[in-house]
Amino acid sequence: HPVNGLLVVDYKAQNIRQEATASALKLGALGLLVIAAVCLGIWFALVRLVITPLNAVEKATKALSQGLFDTQVPVRGNDEIARLGSSFNRMSDQLRQSLQQLRQSEHFLQALIDAIPDGIRVIDPDFRILKANAAYCAQVGQPMDQVVGSMCYASSHGRDTQCPYTMVRCPVVELCHQNGDQMTAQDKHIGIDGNELYVEVSSARVDMVVDGKAVACVVESIRNLDEQAKISQQQRLSEIGLLAAGVAHEIYNPLSSIDLGLTALQSDLEANEAAKTLEYFETIRTEIQNCIKITDSLLLLSAPAGNVQNLIALDEVVPETLSLLRFEAEQTGVTITHDIPNRSRILGSDSDIRMLVINLAMNAIHAMPDGGNLHVTTRREGGDIVLEVSDQGVGIAPQDLSSIFMPFWSRRADASTGRGLGLSIVRAILDRNNAKIEVESTLGKGSTFSVHFPDADHEVQDGNA
């Protein structure tokens, strides 16, 4: 093929470069837009499908940690996030049910121990009260939220430091620190108002889990001895039952005299001896009056104690009450004497004062198994009437003086069986009648109980002044 000629084509490339550059820029911009749109779509998808559900789970977790166990997260779809939400909701339901069961168990346990009439408290080795019941709170006069978490020695003994266990038996020391098993002891608790409360404390060691650790704790059952020693009508009748033999003897003698008098009266009437007949009538009348007095004394003694205070003449009440003990005193060789001045008057419950005299006198008789003299007297001292009951018995040991008024404490010298309630009943009567008592005793010589009552006549004079 022969070359016939040359064709020369000449053009400017600048426009082509510009167009190519512009096309490239357009394509790049379009690519960036596509990438941005894809990223934005992915972002919205992540926010909607991942971040928002995870934020909801995070908020629900925080709410759950704050105790809001009814918290739930919304579940959409069936992906991993949705399954995570479903698992969280199931966990929340299980926690709520477990917490509900735990609360029910706690309420059941609290209701169970609140139904126990004795005081109950649980103490850890650091002397802190972990749990208590309503009866214990009533004993110490403190609300539940104040009792739980407080120190046992502060709650029951009003102390800032723990009790000196070298002087008193401490259940926490003996059972927790010295690995004891159980113990029972009598103690004296102090309420928030400062009143003393005699109690019997039965304690046992129990291993409990506290803050994830096994801890040896003490469970105390605290029985209020003062409550048991309160005078009830049944107790009054029980005390009066002890007087039945003496009363029967006291009534039998007048009735025998009446019978003899009637027999003699019948004989004299038949013989027409009028003078002697009048003497027999006088004897019969006197003995009938004696029977009436004894019966009245017994009825007044058995009457329920009331809240109304009456004016009581001790020169009448004390001799009448002591007459009921004459037979029992004679059986043990005890002579009863009294010296009660006129107008020895107090305000109080008649049956209470009679029961007080009976218990103090009975206590004195039991203290003289070999006989002796029981002397009752009254005197004025300042603004008080002092009733003194003195015996010539065995006396009371100095170390026992602080215990004689505790319920169920008994040390009878005549070896007879007693319930130990006599002097605790006396103390309850004194509290009700605004009185106080003092005791002086010497071993081998006897004891004197001095009861101080406000003088009714002195109070009247003060009121008129």
CSV table of C-alpha atoms in Angstrom, one decimal:
chain,number,residue,atom,x,y,z
A,1,HIS,CA,0.0,0.0,0.0
A,2,PRO,CA,1.7,3.1,-1.1
A,3,VAL,CA,1.5,6.2,1.0
A,4,ASN,CA,-0.5,8.7,-0.8
A,5,GLY,CA,-0.1,11.5,1.7
A,6,LEU,CA,-0.2,12.7,5.4
A,7,LEU,CA,-3.2,14.0,7.4
A,8,VAL,CA,-2.3,16.3,10.2
A,9,VAL,CA,-4.9,16.9,12.9
A,10,ASP,CA,-4.2,19.6,15.5
A,11,TYR,CA,-6.5,20.4,18.6
A,12,LYS,CA,-6.2,22.0,21.9
A,13,ALA,CA,-6.0,19.4,24.9
A,14,GLN,CA,-6.6,22.0,27.6
A,15,ASN,CA,-10.4,21.8,27.3
A,16,ILE,CA,-10.2,18.0,27.5
A,17,ARG,CA,-8.2,18.1,30.7
A,18,GLN,CA,-10.6,20.6,32.2
A,19,GLU,CA,-13.5,18.5,31.3
A,20,ALA,CA,-11.8,15.4,32.6
A,21,THR,CA,-11.0,17.1,35.8
A,22,ALA,CA,-14.5,18.4,36.2
A,23,SER,CA,-15.9,14.9,35.5
A,24,ALA,CA,-13.5,13.4,38.0
A,25,LEU,CA,-14.6,16.0,40.6
A,26,LYS,CA,-18.2,15.4,39.9
A,27,LEU,CA,-17.7,11.6,40.2
A,28,GLY,CA,-15.7,12.2,43.5
A,29,ALA,CA,-18.4,14.5,44.9
A,30,LEU,CA,-21.0,12.0,43.9
A,31,GLY,CA,-19.0,9.2,45.5
A,32,LEU,CA,-18.7,11.3,48.7
A,33,LEU,CA,-22.4,11.9,48.7
A,34,VAL,CA,-23.1,8.3,48.3
A,35,ILE,CA,-20.6,7.4,51.1
A,36,ALA,CA,-22.1,10.1,53.3
A,37,ALA,CA,-25.6,8.8,52.6
A,38,VAL,CA,-24.5,5.3,53.3
A,39,CYS,CA,-22.7,6.3,56.6
A,40,LEU,CA,-25.7,8.4,57.6
A,41,GLY,CA,-28.0,5.4,56.9
A,42,ILE,CA,-25.7,3.2,58.8
A,43,TRP,CA,-25.6,5.7,61.7
A,44,PHE,CA,-29.4,6.0,61.8
A,45,ALA,CA,-29.6,2.2,61.7
A,46,LEU,CA,-27.1,1.9,64.5
A,47,VAL,CA,-28.9,4.5,66.6
A,48,ARG,CA,-32.3,2.9,66.0
A,49,LEU,CA,-31.2,-0.7,66.2
A,50,VAL,CA,-28.2,-0.7,68.5
A,51,ILE,CA,-27.5,2.5,70.4
A,52,THR,CA,-31.1,3.4,71.4
A,53,PRO,CA,-31.9,-0.2,72.7
A,54,LEU,CA,-28.5,-0.3,74.5
A,55,ASN,CA,-29.2,3.1,76.1
A,56,ALA,CA,-32.6,1.8,77.2
A,57,VAL,CA,-30.8,-1.3,78.7
A,58,GLU,CA,-28.3,1.0,80.4
A,59,LYS,CA,-31.0,3.2,81.9
A,60,ALA,CA,-33.0,0.1,83.0
A,61,THR,CA,-29.8,-1.3,84.6
A,62,LYS,CA,-29.3,1.9,86.6
A,63,ALA,CA,-32.9,1.9,87.6
A,64,LEU,CA,-32.6,-1.7,88.7
A,65,SER,CA,-29.5,-0.9,90.7
A,66,GLN,CA,-31.6,1.8,92.5
A,67,GLY,CA,-34.1,-0.8,93.5
A,68,LEU,CA,-36.7,-0.2,90.8
A,69,PHE,CA,-37.2,-3.9,90.1
A,70,ASP,CA,-40.4,-3.3,88.0
A,71,THR,CA,-38.2,-1.7,85.3
A,72,GLN,CA,-38.6,-3.1,81.8
A,73,VAL,CA,-37.0,-2.3,78.4
A,74,PRO,CA,-39.0,-2.2,75.1
A,75,VAL,CA,-38.2,-5.2,72.8
A,76,ARG,CA,-38.5,-4.8,69.0
A,77,GLY,CA,-37.6,-7.5,66.5
A,78,ASN,CA,-35.8,-10.8,67.1
A,79,ASP,CA,-32.2,-9.8,66.8
A,80,GLU,CA,-29.4,-10.0,69.4
A,81,ILE,CA,-30.3,-6.7,71.0
A,82,ALA,CA,-33.9,-7.7,71.2
A,83,ARG,CA,-32.9,-11.0,72.8
A,84,LEU,CA,-30.7,-9.0,75.2
A,85,GLY,CA,-33.7,-6.9,76.2
A,86,SER,CA,-35.8,-10.0,76.7
A,87,SER,CA,-33.2,-11.5,78.9
A,88,PHE,CA,-33.0,-8.3,80.9
A,89,ASN,CA,-36.7,-8.2,81.3
A,90,ARG,CA,-36.7,-11.9,82.5
A,91,MET,CA,-33.9,-11.1,85.0
A,92,SER,CA,-35.9,-8.1,86.2
A,93,ASP,CA,-39.0,-10.2,86.7
A,94,GLN,CA,-37.0,-12.9,88.6
A,95,LEU,CA,-35.4,-10.2,90.8
A,96,ARG,CA,-38.8,-8.6,91.5
A,97,GLN,CA,-40.3,-12.0,92.4
A,98,SER,CA,-37.3,-13.0,94.5
A,99,LEU,CA,-37.4,-9.6,96.3
A,100,GLN,CA,-41.2,-10.0,96.8
A,101,GLN,CA,-40.7,-13.4,98.3
A,102,LEU,CA,-37.8,-12.1,100.4
A,103,ARG,CA,-40.0,-9.3,101.7
A,104,GLN,CA,-42.9,-11.7,102.3
A,105,SER,CA,-40.5,-14.0,104.3
A,106,GLU,CA,-39.2,-11.0,106.2
A,107,HIS,CA,-42.7,-9.8,107.0
A,108,PHE,CA,-43.7,-13.3,108.0
A,109,LEU,CA,-40.7,-13.6,110.3
A,110,GLN,CA,-41.4,-10.2,111.8
A,111,ALA,CA,-45.1,-10.9,112.3
A,112,LEU,CA,-44.1,-14.3,113.8
A,113,ILE,CA,-41.7,-12.8,116.4
A,114,ASP,CA,-44.1,-9.9,117.0
A,115,ALA,CA,-46.7,-12.4,118.0
A,116,ILE,CA,-44.4,-13.7,120.8
A,117,PRO,CA,-45.4,-12.0,124.1
A,118,ASP,CA,-41.8,-12.1,125.4
A,119,GLY,CA,-39.3,-9.6,124.1
A,120,ILE,CA,-37.0,-11.0,121.3
A,121,ARG,CA,-33.8,-9.5,119.9
A,122,VAL,CA,-30.9,-10.7,117.8
A,123,ILE,CA,-27.4,-9.4,118.6
A,124,ASP,CA,-24.2,-9.7,116.6
A,125,PRO,CA,-20.7,-10.1,118.2
A,126,ASP,CA,-20.2,-6.4,118.0
A,127,PHE,CA,-23.2,-5.9,120.4
A,128,ARG,CA,-25.4,-4.4,117.7
A,129,ILE,CA,-29.1,-5.3,117.5
A,130,LEU,CA,-29.9,-6.9,114.2
A,131,LYS,CA,-33.6,-7.6,114.8
A,132,ALA,CA,-36.2,-7.2,117.5
A,133,ASN,CA,-39.9,-7.7,118.0
A,134,ALA,CA,-42.7,-5.4,119.2
A,135,ALA,CA,-42.7,-6.8,122.7
A,136,TYR,CA,-39.1,-5.8,123.2
A,137,CYS,CA,-39.7,-2.3,121.8
A,138,ALA,CA,-42.6,-2.0,124.3
A,139,GLN,CA,-40.4,-3.1,127.1
A,140,VAL,CA,-37.7,-0.5,126.5
A,141,GLY,CA,-40.2,2.2,125.3
A,142,GLN,CA,-38.4,2.8,121.9
A,143,PRO,CA,-39.6,2.6,118.3
A,144,MET,CA,-38.5,-0.2,116.1
A,145,ASP,CA,-36.3,2.0,113.8
A,146,GLN,CA,-34.5,3.2,116.9
A,147,VAL,CA,-33.9,-0.2,118.4
A,148,VAL,CA,-32.6,-2.0,115.3
A,149,GLY,CA,-29.0,-1.0,114.6
A,150,SER,CA,-28.5,0.3,118.1
A,151,MET,CA,-26.1,-1.2,120.7
A,152,CYS,CA,-27.7,-3.7,123.0
A,153,TYR,CA,-26.2,-2.1,126.1
A,154,ALA,CA,-27.5,1.3,125.1
A,155,SER,CA,-31.0,0.0,124.3
A,156,SER,CA,-31.7,-2.1,127.4
A,157,HIS,CA,-29.3,-0.7,130.0
A,158,GLY,CA,-29.0,3.0,129.0
A,159,ARG,CA,-25.2,2.7,128.9
A,160,ASP,CA,-22.6,4.4,126.6
A,161,THR,CA,-20.2,1.5,126.9
A,162,GLN,CA,-20.7,-2.3,127.0
A,163,CYS,CA,-21.7,-3.8,130.4
A,164,PRO,CA,-18.8,-5.0,132.6
A,165,TYR,CA,-19.1,-8.7,132.0
A,166,THR,CA,-16.9,-9.4,135.0
A,167,MET,CA,-19.8,-8.1,137.2
A,168,VAL,CA,-22.9,-9.3,135.2
A,169,ARG,CA,-23.4,-12.2,132.9
A,170,CYS,CA,-23.3,-11.0,129.3
A,171,PRO,CA,-24.9,-13.4,126.7
A,172,VAL,CA,-22.8,-11.9,123.9
A,173,VAL,CA,-19.6,-12.5,125.7
A,174,GLU,CA,-20.4,-15.9,127.0
A,175,LEU,CA,-22.0,-17.3,123.8
A,176,CYS,CA,-20.2,-15.5,121.0
A,177,HIS,CA,-16.8,-14.7,122.4
A,178,GLN,CA,-16.5,-17.7,124.7
A,179,ASN,CA,-18.3,-20.2,122.4
A,180,GLY,CA,-21.1,-21.0,124.8
A,181,ASP,CA,-24.3,-22.7,123.8
A,182,GLN,CA,-27.2,-21.2,125.8
A,183,MET,CA,-27.8,-19.5,129.1
A,184,THR,CA,-30.6,-18.1,131.3
A,185,ALA,CA,-30.2,-15.3,133.8
A,186,GLN,CA,-32.2,-12.6,135.5
A,187,ASP,CA,-31.3,-9.0,134.8
A,188,LYS,CA,-32.6,-5.5,135.3
A,189,HIS,CA,-33.3,-3.4,132.2
A,190,ILE,CA,-33.8,0.3,132.1
A,191,GLY,CA,-36.5,1.9,129.9
A,192,ILE,CA,-36.2,5.2,128.0
A,193,ASP,CA,-38.1,6.9,130.9
A,194,GLY,CA,-35.6,5.5,133.4
A,195,ASN,CA,-37.9,3.0,135.0
A,196,GLU,CA,-36.4,-0.3,136.1
A,197,LEU,CA,-37.7,-3.5,134.5
A,198,TYR,CA,-36.9,-6.9,136.0
A,199,VAL,CA,-36.5,-9.5,133.3
A,200,GLU,CA,-35.5,-13.1,132.8
A,201,VAL,CA,-33.2,-13.5,129.7
A,202,SER,CA,-32.9,-16.8,128.0
A,203,SER,CA,-30.2,-16.7,125.3
A,204,ALA,CA,-28.9,-19.1,122.7
A,205,ARG,CA,-26.2,-18.9,120.1
A,206,VAL,CA,-27.1,-19.1,116.4
A,207,ASP,CA,-24.9,-18.9,113.3
A,208,MET,CA,-26.2,-16.4,110.8
A,209,VAL,CA,-25.1,-14.9,107.5
A,210,VAL,CA,-24.5,-11.2,107.8
A,211,ASP,CA,-23.2,-9.2,104.8
A,212,GLY,CA,-22.2,-12.5,103.1
A,213,LYS,CA,-20.2,-13.8,106.1
A,214,ALA,CA,-21.2,-16.5,108.7
A,215,VAL,CA,-21.4,-14.8,112.0
A,216,ALA,CA,-22.1,-16.2,115.5
A,217,CYS,CA,-25.0,-14.2,116.9
A,218,VAL,CA,-27.1,-14.3,120.1
A,219,VAL,CA,-30.9,-14.6,120.2
A,220,GLU,CA,-32.4,-13.4,123.4
A,221,SER,CA,-35.9,-14.1,124.8
A,222,ILE,CA,-36.7,-11.5,127.4
A,223,ARG,CA,-39.5,-12.2,129.8
A,224,ASN,CA,-40.9,-9.3,131.7
A,225,LEU,CA,-41.1,-10.5,135.3
A,226,ASP,CA,-43.0,-7.4,136.4
A,227,GLU,CA,-45.8,-8.3,134.1
A,228,GLN,CA,-46.1,-11.8,135.6
A,229,ALA,CA,-46.1,-10.4,139.1
A,230,LYS,CA,-49.0,-8.0,138.5
A,231,ILE,CA,-51.8,-8.6,140.9
A,232,SER,CA,-54.8,-10.1,139.2
A,233,GLN,CA,-58.1,-11.2,140.7
A,234,GLN,CA,-57.0,-14.8,140.3
A,235,GLN,CA,-53.8,-14.2,142.2
A,236,ARG,CA,-55.7,-12.4,144.9
A,237,LEU,CA,-58.0,-15.3,145.4
A,238,SER,CA,-55.0,-17.7,145.4
A,239,GLU,CA,-53.4,-15.7,148.2
A,240,ILE,CA,-56.7,-15.7,150.1
A,241,GLY,CA,-56.9,-19.4,149.7
A,242,LEU,CA,-53.8,-19.7,151.8
A,243,LEU,CA,-55.8,-18.0,154.6
A,244,ALA,CA,-58.7,-20.4,154.4
A,245,ALA,CA,-57.6,-22.6,157.4
A,246,GLY,CA,-57.0,-19.6,159.6
A,247,VAL,CA,-60.3,-18.0,158.6
A,248,ALA,CA,-62.2,-21.3,159.2
A,249,HIS,CA,-60.6,-21.5,162.7
A,250,GLU,CA,-61.5,-17.9,163.5
A,251,ILE,CA,-65.1,-18.4,162.5
A,252,TYR,CA,-65.3,-21.8,164.1
A,253,ASN,CA,-64.5,-20.4,167.6
A,254,PRO,CA,-67.4,-17.8,167.6
A,255,LEU,CA,-69.8,-20.3,166.1
A,256,SER,CA,-68.9,-22.8,168.9
A,257,SER,CA,-69.5,-20.1,171.5
A,258,ILE,CA,-72.8,-19.3,169.8
A,259,ASP,CA,-73.8,-23.0,170.0
A,260,LEU,CA,-72.9,-23.3,173.6
A,261,GLY,CA,-74.7,-20.1,174.4
A,262,LEU,CA,-77.9,-21.3,172.7
A,263,THR,CA,-77.7,-24.6,174.5
A,264,ALA,CA,-77.3,-22.8,177.8
A,265,LEU,CA,-80.0,-20.4,176.8
A,266,GLN,CA,-82.4,-23.2,176.2
A,267,SER,CA,-81.6,-24.8,179.6
A,268,ASP,CA,-82.0,-21.4,181.4
A,269,LEU,CA,-85.3,-20.7,179.7
A,270,GLU,CA,-86.5,-24.0,180.9
A,271,ALA,CA,-85.4,-23.1,184.4
A,272,ASN,CA,-86.7,-19.5,184.1
A,273,GLU,CA,-83.3,-17.9,184.9
A,274,ALA,CA,-83.7,-14.6,183.1
A,275,ALA,CA,-80.5,-12.9,184.3
A,276,LYS,CA,-78.3,-15.6,182.9
A,277,THR,CA,-80.3,-15.5,179.7
A,278,LEU,CA,-79.4,-11.9,179.0
A,279,GLU,CA,-75.7,-12.7,179.5
A,280,TYR,CA,-75.9,-15.5,176.9
A,281,PHE,CA,-77.6,-13.1,174.5
A,282,GLU,CA,-74.7,-10.6,174.9
A,283,THR,CA,-72.2,-13.4,174.3
A,284,ILE,CA,-74.0,-14.6,171.2
A,285,ARG,CA,-74.2,-11.0,169.8
A,286,THR,CA,-70.5,-10.4,170.4
A,287,GLU,CA,-69.5,-13.6,168.7
A,288,ILE,CA,-71.8,-12.9,165.7
A,289,GLN,CA,-70.2,-9.5,165.4
A,290,ASN,CA,-66.8,-11.2,165.4
A,291,CYS,CA,-67.9,-13.5,162.5
A,292,ILE,CA,-69.2,-10.5,160.6
A,293,LYS,CA,-65.9,-8.6,161.0
A,294,ILE,CA,-63.9,-11.6,159.8
A,295,THR,CA,-66.1,-12.0,156.8
A,296,ASP,CA,-66.0,-8.3,156.0
A,297,SER,CA,-62.2,-8.4,156.2
A,298,LEU,CA,-62.1,-11.3,153.9
A,299,LEU,CA,-64.4,-9.8,151.3
A,300,LEU,CA,-62.5,-6.5,151.4
A,301,LEU,CA,-59.2,-8.3,150.9
A,302,SER,CA,-60.6,-10.2,147.9
A,303,ALA,CA,-62.1,-7.1,146.2
A,304,PRO,CA,-60.4,-6.2,142.9
A,305,ALA,CA,-58.0,-3.3,143.0
A,306,GLY,CA,-59.6,-0.1,141.6
A,307,ASN,CA,-58.2,3.1,140.3
A,308,VAL,CA,-60.3,5.2,142.7
A,309,GLN,CA,-58.4,6.3,145.8
A,310,ASN,CA,-60.3,6.1,149.1
A,311,LEU,CA,-59.6,7.5,152.6
A,312,ILE,CA,-58.2,4.5,154.5
A,313,ALA,CA,-57.9,4.4,158.3
A,314,LEU,CA,-54.9,2.2,159.1
A,315,ASP,CA,-56.0,1.9,162.7
A,316,GLU,CA,-59.0,0.0,161.4
A,317,VAL,CA,-57.6,-1.8,158.3
A,318,VAL,CA,-54.4,-3.2,159.8
A,319,PRO,CA,-55.9,-4.9,162.9
A,320,GLU,CA,-58.7,-6.4,160.8
A,321,THR,CA,-56.3,-7.8,158.2
A,322,LEU,CA,-53.9,-9.1,160.9
A,323,SER,CA,-56.8,-11.0,162.5
A,324,LEU,CA,-56.9,-13.2,159.4
A,325,LEU,CA,-53.4,-14.5,160.2
A,326,ARG,CA,-53.9,-15.2,163.9
A,327,PHE,CA,-54.4,-19.0,163.4
A,328,GLU,CA,-51.4,-19.4,161.1
A,329,ALA,CA,-49.2,-17.4,163.5
A,330,GLU,CA,-50.3,-19.5,166.5
A,331,GLN,CA,-49.3,-22.6,164.6
A,332,THR,CA,-45.8,-21.4,164.2
A,333,GLY,CA,-45.5,-19.8,167.7
A,334,VAL,CA,-45.6,-16.3,166.4
A,335,THR,CA,-47.2,-13.5,168.4
A,336,ILE,CA,-48.8,-10.7,166.5
A,337,THR,CA,-49.0,-7.3,168.1
A,338,HIS,CA,-49.8,-3.9,166.7
A,339,ASP,CA,-49.8,-0.3,167.8
A,340,ILE,CA,-51.7,1.9,165.3
A,341,PRO,CA,-52.5,5.5,166.6
A,342,ASN,CA,-55.8,6.9,165.7
A,343,ARG,CA,-56.2,9.0,162.6
A,344,SER,CA,-53.4,7.2,160.8
A,345,ARG,CA,-55.0,7.9,157.4
A,346,ILE,CA,-53.8,7.5,153.9
A,347,LEU,CA,-55.3,7.7,150.4
A,348,GLY,CA,-55.2,4.5,148.4
A,349,SER,CA,-57.0,1.3,147.4
A,350,ASP,CA,-58.5,-0.5,150.4
A,351,SER,CA,-57.9,-4.0,148.9
A,352,ASP,CA,-54.4,-3.0,147.9
A,353,ILE,CA,-53.4,-1.9,151.4
A,354,ARG,CA,-54.9,-5.1,152.9
A,355,MET,CA,-53.0,-7.2,150.5
A,356,LEU,CA,-49.8,-5.3,151.2
A,357,VAL,CA,-50.3,-5.9,155.0
A,358,ILE,CA,-51.0,-9.6,154.4
A,359,ASN,CA,-47.9,-10.1,152.3
A,360,LEU,CA,-45.6,-8.3,154.6
A,361,ALA,CA,-47.0,-10.1,157.6
A,362,MET,CA,-46.8,-13.5,155.9
A,363,ASN,CA,-43.3,-12.8,154.9
A,364,ALA,CA,-42.5,-12.0,158.6
A,365,ILE,CA,-44.2,-15.2,159.8
A,366,HIS,CA,-42.2,-17.4,157.3
A,367,ALA,CA,-39.0,-15.7,158.6
A,368,MET,CA,-39.6,-17.0,162.1
A,369,PRO,CA,-39.8,-20.8,161.9
A,370,ASP,CA,-39.0,-21.1,165.7
A,371,GLY,CA,-41.6,-18.4,166.7
A,372,GLY,CA,-41.1,-14.8,167.7
A,373,ASN,CA,-42.9,-11.5,167.8
A,374,LEU,CA,-44.5,-9.8,164.7
A,375,HIS,CA,-45.1,-6.1,165.5
A,376,VAL,CA,-46.9,-3.7,163.3
A,377,THR,CA,-46.9,0.0,164.0
A,378,THR,CA,-47.4,3.4,162.3
A,379,ARG,CA,-45.9,6.8,163.0
A,380,ARG,CA,-45.9,10.2,161.4
A,381,GLU,CA,-42.7,11.4,159.8
A,382,GLY,CA,-42.7,14.7,158.0
A,383,GLY,CA,-45.6,14.5,155.5
A,384,ASP,CA,-45.7,10.7,155.6
A,385,ILE,CA,-47.4,7.9,157.5
A,386,VAL,CA,-44.8,5.2,158.0
A,387,LEU,CA,-46.2,1.7,158.4
A,388,GLU,CA,-43.5,-0.6,160.0
A,389,VAL,CA,-43.7,-4.4,160.0
A,390,SER,CA,-40.9,-5.9,162.2
A,391,ASP,CA,-40.1,-9.5,162.9
A,392,GLN,CA,-37.5,-11.4,165.0
A,393,GLY,CA,-36.7,-13.8,162.2
A,394,VAL,CA,-33.5,-15.0,160.6
A,395,GLY,CA,-32.9,-11.7,158.8
A,396,ILE,CA,-31.8,-11.1,155.2
A,397,ALA,CA,-28.2,-11.4,153.9
A,398,PRO,CA,-26.9,-8.0,152.7
A,399,GLN,CA,-26.2,-9.4,149.2
A,400,ASP,CA,-29.8,-10.5,148.9
A,401,LEU,CA,-31.4,-7.1,149.8
A,402,SER,CA,-31.3,-5.9,146.2
A,403,SER,CA,-33.1,-9.1,145.0
A,404,ILE,CA,-35.9,-9.6,147.5
A,405,PHE,CA,-38.4,-7.6,145.4
A,406,MET,CA,-37.7,-9.4,142.2
A,407,PRO,CA,-40.5,-11.7,141.0
A,408,PHE,CA,-40.1,-15.4,141.7
A,409,TRP,CA,-37.2,-14.8,144.2
A,410,SER,CA,-37.8,-16.8,147.4
A,411,ARG,CA,-35.6,-17.7,150.4
A,412,ARG,CA,-38.0,-18.9,153.1
A,413,ALA,CA,-36.4,-19.7,156.4
A,414,ASP,CA,-39.2,-22.2,157.3
A,415,ALA,CA,-38.3,-24.4,154.2
A,416,SER,CA,-41.9,-24.0,152.9
A,417,THR,CA,-42.5,-23.7,149.2
A,418,GLY,CA,-43.2,-20.2,147.9
A,419,ARG,CA,-43.8,-18.7,144.5
A,420,GLY,CA,-41.6,-15.7,145.2
A,421,LEU,CA,-44.4,-13.2,144.4
A,422,GLY,CA,-45.2,-11.8,147.8
A,423,LEU,CA,-42.7,-8.9,147.9
A,424,SER,CA,-43.0,-8.2,144.1
A,425,ILE,CA,-46.7,-7.8,144.6
A,426,VAL,CA,-45.9,-5.4,147.5
A,427,ARG,CA,-43.7,-3.4,145.1
A,428,ALA,CA,-46.5,-3.3,142.5
A,429,ILE,CA,-49.0,-2.1,145.1
A,430,LEU,CA,-46.5,0.7,146.2
A,431,ASP,CA,-46.2,1.9,142.6
A,432,ARG,CA,-49.9,2.1,142.3
A,433,ASN,CA,-50.4,3.9,145.6
A,434,ASN,CA,-47.6,6.5,145.3
A,435,ALA,CA,-45.6,4.9,148.2
A,436,LYS,CA,-42.1,3.7,148.8
A,437,ILE,CA,-40.5,1.1,151.0
A,438,GLU,CA,-37.3,0.7,153.0
A,439,VAL,CA,-35.8,-2.5,154.4
A,440,GLU,CA,-33.4,-2.9,157.4
A,441,SER,CA,-32.3,-6.3,158.3
A,442,THR,CA,-29.7,-8.0,160.5
A,443,LEU,CA,-28.8,-11.7,160.2
A,444,GLY,CA,-30.0,-13.6,163.2
A,445,LYS,CA,-32.0,-10.7,164.6
A,446,GLY,CA,-34.8,-9.9,162.2
A,447,SER,CA,-36.0,-7.4,159.6
A,448,THR,CA,-38.1,-4.2,159.5
A,449,PHE,CA,-40.0,-3.1,156.4
A,450,SER,CA,-41.0,0.6,156.5
A,451,VAL,CA,-43.6,1.7,154.0
A,452,HIS,CA,-43.9,5.4,153.5
A,453,PHE,CA,-47.4,6.6,152.5
A,454,PRO,CA,-48.4,10.3,151.9
A,455,ASP,CA,-50.3,11.5,155.0
A,456,ALA,CA,-53.8,12.2,153.9
A,457,ASP,CA,-54.4,14.7,156.7
A,458,HIS,CA,-51.1,16.4,155.9
A,459,GLU,CA,-52.2,16.8,152.3
A,460,VAL,CA,-55.5,18.2,153.3
A,461,GLN,CA,-53.7,20.8,155.6
A,462,ASP,CA,-51.4,21.7,152.7
A,463,GLY,CA,-54.4,22.2,150.4
A,464,ASN,CA,-56.2,24.4,152.9
A,465,ALA,CA,-53.1,26.5,153.6
